PDB file of C-alpha atoms in Angstrom:
ATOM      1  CA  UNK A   1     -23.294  38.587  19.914  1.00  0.00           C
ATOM      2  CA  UNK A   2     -24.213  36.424  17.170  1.00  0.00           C
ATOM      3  CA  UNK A   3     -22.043  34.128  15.279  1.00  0.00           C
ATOM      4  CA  UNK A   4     -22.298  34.212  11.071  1.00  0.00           C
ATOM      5  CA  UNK A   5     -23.783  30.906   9.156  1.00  0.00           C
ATOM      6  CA  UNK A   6     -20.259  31.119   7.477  1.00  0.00           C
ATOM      7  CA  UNK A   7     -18.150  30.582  10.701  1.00  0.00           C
ATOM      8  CA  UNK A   8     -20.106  27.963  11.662  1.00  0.00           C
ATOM      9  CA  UNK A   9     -19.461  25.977   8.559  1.00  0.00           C
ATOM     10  CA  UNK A  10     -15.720  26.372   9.527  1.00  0.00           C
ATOM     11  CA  UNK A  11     -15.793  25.528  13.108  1.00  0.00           C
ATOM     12  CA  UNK A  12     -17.574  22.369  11.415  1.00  0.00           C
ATOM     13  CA  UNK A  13     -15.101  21.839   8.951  1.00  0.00           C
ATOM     14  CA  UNK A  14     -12.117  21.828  11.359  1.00  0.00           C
ATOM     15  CA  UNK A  15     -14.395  19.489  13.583  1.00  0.00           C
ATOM     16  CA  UNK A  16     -14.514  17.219  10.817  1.00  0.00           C
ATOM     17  CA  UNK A  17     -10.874  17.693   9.627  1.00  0.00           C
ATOM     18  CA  UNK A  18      -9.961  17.204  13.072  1.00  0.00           C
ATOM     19  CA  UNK A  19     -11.996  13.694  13.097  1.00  0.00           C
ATOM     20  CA  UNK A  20     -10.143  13.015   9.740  1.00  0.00           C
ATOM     21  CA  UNK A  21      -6.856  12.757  11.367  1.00  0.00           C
ATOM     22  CA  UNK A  22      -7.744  10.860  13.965  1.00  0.00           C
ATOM     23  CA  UNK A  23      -9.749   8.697  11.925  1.00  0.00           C
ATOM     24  CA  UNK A  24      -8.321   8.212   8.162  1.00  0.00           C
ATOM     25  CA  UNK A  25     -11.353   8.316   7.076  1.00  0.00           C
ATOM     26  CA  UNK A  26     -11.694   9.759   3.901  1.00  0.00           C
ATOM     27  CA  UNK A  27     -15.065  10.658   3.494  1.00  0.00           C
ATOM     28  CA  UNK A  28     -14.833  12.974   6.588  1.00  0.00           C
ATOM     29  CA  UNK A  29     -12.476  15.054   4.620  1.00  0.00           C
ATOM     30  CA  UNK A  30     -14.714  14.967   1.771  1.00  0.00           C
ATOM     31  CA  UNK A  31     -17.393  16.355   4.334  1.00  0.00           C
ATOM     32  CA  UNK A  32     -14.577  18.857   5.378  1.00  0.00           C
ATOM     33  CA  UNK A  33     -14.794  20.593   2.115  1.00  0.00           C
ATOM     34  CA  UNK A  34     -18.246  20.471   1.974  1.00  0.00           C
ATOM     35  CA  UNK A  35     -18.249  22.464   4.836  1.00  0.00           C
ATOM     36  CA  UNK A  36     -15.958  24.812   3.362  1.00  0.00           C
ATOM     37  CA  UNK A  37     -18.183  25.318   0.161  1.00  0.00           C
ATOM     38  CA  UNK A  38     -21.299  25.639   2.506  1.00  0.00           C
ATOM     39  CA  UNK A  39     -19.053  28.405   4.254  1.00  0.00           C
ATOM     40  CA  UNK A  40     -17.956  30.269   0.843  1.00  0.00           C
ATOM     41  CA  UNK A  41     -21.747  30.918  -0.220  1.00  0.00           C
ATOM     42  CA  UNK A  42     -22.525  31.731   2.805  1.00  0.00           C
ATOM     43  CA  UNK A  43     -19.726  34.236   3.340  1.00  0.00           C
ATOM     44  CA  UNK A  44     -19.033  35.491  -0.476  1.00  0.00           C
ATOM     45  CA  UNK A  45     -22.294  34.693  -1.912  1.00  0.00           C
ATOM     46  CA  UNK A  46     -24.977  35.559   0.970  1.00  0.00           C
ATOM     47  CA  UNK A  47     -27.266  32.239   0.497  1.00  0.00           C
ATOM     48  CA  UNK A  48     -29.355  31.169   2.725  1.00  0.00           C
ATOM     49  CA  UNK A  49     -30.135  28.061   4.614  1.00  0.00           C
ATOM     50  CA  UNK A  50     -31.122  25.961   1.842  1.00  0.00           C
ATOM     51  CA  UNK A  51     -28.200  27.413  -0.296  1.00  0.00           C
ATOM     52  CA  UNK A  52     -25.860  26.430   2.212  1.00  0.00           C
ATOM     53  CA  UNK A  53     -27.179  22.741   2.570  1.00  0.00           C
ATOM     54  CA  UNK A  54     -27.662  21.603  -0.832  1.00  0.00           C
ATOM     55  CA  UNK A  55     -24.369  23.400  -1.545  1.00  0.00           C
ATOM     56  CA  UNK A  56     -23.068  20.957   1.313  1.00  0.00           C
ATOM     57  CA  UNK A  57     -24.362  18.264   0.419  1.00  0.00           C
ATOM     58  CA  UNK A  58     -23.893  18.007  -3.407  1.00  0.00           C
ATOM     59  CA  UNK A  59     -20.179  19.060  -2.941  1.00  0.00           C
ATOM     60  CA  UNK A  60     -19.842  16.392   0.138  1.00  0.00           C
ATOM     61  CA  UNK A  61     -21.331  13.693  -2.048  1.00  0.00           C
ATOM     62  CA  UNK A  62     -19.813  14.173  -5.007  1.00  0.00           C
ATOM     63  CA  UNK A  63     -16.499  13.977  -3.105  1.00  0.00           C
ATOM     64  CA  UNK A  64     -17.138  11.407  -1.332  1.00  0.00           C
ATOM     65  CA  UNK A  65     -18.223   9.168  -4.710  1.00  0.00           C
ATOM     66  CA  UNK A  66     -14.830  10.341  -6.430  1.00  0.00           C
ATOM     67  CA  UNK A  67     -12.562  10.166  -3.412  1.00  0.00           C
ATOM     68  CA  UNK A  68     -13.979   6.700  -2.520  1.00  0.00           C
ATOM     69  CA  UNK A  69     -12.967   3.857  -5.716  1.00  0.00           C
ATOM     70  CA  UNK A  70      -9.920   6.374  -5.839  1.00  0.00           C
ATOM     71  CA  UNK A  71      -8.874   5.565  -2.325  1.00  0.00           C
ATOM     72  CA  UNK A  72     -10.546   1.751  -2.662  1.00  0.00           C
ATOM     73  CA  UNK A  73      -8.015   1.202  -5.396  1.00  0.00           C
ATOM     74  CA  UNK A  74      -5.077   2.869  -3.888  1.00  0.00           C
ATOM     75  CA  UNK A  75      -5.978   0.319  -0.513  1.00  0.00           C
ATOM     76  CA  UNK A  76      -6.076  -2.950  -2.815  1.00  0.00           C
ATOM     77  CA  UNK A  77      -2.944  -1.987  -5.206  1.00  0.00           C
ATOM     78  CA  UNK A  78      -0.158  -1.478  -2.775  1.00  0.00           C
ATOM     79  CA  UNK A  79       2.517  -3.300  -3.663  1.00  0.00           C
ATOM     80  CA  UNK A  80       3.674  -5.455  -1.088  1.00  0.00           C
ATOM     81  CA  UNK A  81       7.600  -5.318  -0.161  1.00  0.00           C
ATOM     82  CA  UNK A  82       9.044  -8.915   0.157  1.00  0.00           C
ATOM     83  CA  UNK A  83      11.342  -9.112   3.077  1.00  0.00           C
ATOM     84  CA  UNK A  84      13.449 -11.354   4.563  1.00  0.00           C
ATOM     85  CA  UNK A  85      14.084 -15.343   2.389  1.00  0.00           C
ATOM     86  CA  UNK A  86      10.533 -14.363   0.710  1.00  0.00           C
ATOM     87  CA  UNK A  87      12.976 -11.318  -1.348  1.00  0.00           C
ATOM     88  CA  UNK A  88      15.377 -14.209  -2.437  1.00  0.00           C
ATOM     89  CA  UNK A  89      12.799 -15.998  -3.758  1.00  0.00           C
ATOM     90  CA  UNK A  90      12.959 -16.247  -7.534  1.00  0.00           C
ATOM     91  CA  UNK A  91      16.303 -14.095  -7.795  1.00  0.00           C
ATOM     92  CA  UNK A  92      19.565 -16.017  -9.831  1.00  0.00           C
ATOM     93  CA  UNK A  93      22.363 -17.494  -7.769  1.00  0.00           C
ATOM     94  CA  UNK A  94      25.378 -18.979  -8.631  1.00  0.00           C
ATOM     95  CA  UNK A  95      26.935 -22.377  -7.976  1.00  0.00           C
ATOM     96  CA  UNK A  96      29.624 -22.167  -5.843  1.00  0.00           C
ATOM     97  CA  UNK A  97      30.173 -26.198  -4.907  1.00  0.00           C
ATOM     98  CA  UNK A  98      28.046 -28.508  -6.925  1.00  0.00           C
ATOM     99  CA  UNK A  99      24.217 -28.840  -6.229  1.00  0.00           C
ATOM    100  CA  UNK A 100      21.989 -31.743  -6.395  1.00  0.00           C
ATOM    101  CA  UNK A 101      19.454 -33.698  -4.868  1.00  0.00           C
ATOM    102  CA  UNK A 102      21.581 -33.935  -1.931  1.00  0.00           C
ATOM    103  CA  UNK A 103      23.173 -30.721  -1.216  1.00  0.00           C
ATOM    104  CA  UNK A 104      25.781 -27.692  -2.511  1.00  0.00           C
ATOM    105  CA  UNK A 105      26.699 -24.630  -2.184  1.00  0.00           C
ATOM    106  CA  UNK A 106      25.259 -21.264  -3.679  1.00  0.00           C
ATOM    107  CA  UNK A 107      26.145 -17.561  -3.728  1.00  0.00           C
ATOM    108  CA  UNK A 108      22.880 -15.643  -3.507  1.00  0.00           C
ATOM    109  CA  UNK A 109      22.713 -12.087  -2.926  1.00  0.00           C
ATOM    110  CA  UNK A 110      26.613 -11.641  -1.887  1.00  0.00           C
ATOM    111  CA  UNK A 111      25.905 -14.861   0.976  1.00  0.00           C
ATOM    112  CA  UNK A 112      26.814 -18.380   0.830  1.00  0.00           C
ATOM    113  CA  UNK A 113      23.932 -20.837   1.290  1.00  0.00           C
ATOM    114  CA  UNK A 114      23.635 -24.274   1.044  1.00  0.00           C
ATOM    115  CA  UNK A 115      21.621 -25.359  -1.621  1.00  0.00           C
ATOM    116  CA  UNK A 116      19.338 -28.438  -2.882  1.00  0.00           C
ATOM    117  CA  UNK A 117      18.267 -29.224  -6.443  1.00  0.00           C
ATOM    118  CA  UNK A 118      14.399 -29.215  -6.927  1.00  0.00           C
ATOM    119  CA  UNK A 119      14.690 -32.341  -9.142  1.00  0.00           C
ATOM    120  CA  UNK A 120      16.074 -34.904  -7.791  1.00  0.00           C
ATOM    121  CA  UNK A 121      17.471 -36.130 -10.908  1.00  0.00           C
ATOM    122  CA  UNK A 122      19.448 -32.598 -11.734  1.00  0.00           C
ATOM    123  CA  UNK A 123      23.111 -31.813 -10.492  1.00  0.00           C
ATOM    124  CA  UNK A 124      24.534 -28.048 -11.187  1.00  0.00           C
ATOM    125  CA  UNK A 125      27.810 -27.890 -11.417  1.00  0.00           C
ATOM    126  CA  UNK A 126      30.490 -24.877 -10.265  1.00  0.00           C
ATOM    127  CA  UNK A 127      30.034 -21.618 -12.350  1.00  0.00           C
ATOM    128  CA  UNK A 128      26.422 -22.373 -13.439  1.00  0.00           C
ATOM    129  CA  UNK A 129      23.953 -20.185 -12.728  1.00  0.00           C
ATOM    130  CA  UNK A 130      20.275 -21.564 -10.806  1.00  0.00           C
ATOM    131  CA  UNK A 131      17.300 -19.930  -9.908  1.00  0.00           C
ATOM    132  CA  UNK A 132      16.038 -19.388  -6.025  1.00  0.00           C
ATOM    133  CA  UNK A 133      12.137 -21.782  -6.382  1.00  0.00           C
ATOM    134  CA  UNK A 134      12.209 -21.766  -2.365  1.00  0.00           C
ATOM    135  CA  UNK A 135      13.612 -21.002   0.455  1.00  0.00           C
ATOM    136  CA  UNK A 136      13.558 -24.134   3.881  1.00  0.00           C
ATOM    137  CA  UNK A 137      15.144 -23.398   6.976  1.00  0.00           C
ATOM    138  CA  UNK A 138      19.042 -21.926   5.891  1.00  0.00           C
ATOM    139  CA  UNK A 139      18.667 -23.986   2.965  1.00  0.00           C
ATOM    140  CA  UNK A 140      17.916 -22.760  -0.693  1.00  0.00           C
ATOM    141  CA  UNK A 141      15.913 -24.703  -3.301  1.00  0.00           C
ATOM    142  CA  UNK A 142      17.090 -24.311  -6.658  1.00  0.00           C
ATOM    143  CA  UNK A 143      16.422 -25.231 -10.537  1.00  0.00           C
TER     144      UNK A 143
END
């Protein structure tokens, strides 16, 4: 018994969709489909050898050079969650005992912290509101 062009093209496809899971690579999805075209002219169509390849590769390649920058782009532009003192960075706070050069109190985020004035020659008093500049130790640096 011999096997049709077209159902080899799939067993190749779910080879390579296979190695796509396992992998995350991309481009052997890209290749997947390719496979799947190459199948579908061979199948519906009838081509022949050459059919099927160029169909392959044209369809794999042109994949492959959309898929890529798309997927590049979507790798570099994550947004990166702050966690932890690096998400009270920058957020307001207000002054709970006064702050300066030497120490203070703060309410940030619903918590008390102690607190330090980035100049050395500012003082915050109770009520007024402060930015988060940095965060050392269990003490926050404000302005």
């Amino acid at each position: 018994m011999e096997i049709d062009a077209w159902l080899w093209w799939l067993i190749g496809a779910a080879v390579l969709g296979i190695a796509l899971v396992v992998t995350a690579m991309p481009e052997l999805g890209m290749l997947a489909v390719g496979a799947i075209a190459a199948a579908a002219v061979t199948g519906v169509f009838g081509g022949g050898a050459v059919a099927q390849v160029v169909v392959f590769a044209v369809i794999s390649t042109a994949g492959i050079a959309v898929v890529r920058p798309i997927a590049n782009r979507h790798r570099a532009s994550r947004p990166q969650l702050a966690t932890g003192v690096d998400a009270l960075k920058g957020r307001q706070a207000v002054v709970l005992e006064r702050v300066d050069a030497s120490g203070g109190r703060i309410k940030l985020a619903g918590e008390v912290w102690s607190a330090r004035a980035l100049d050395t020659d500012r003082a915050y008093e109770v009520g007024q509101e402060v930015d988060v500049v940095d965060i050392e130790g269990a003490t926050a640096i404000v302005m």
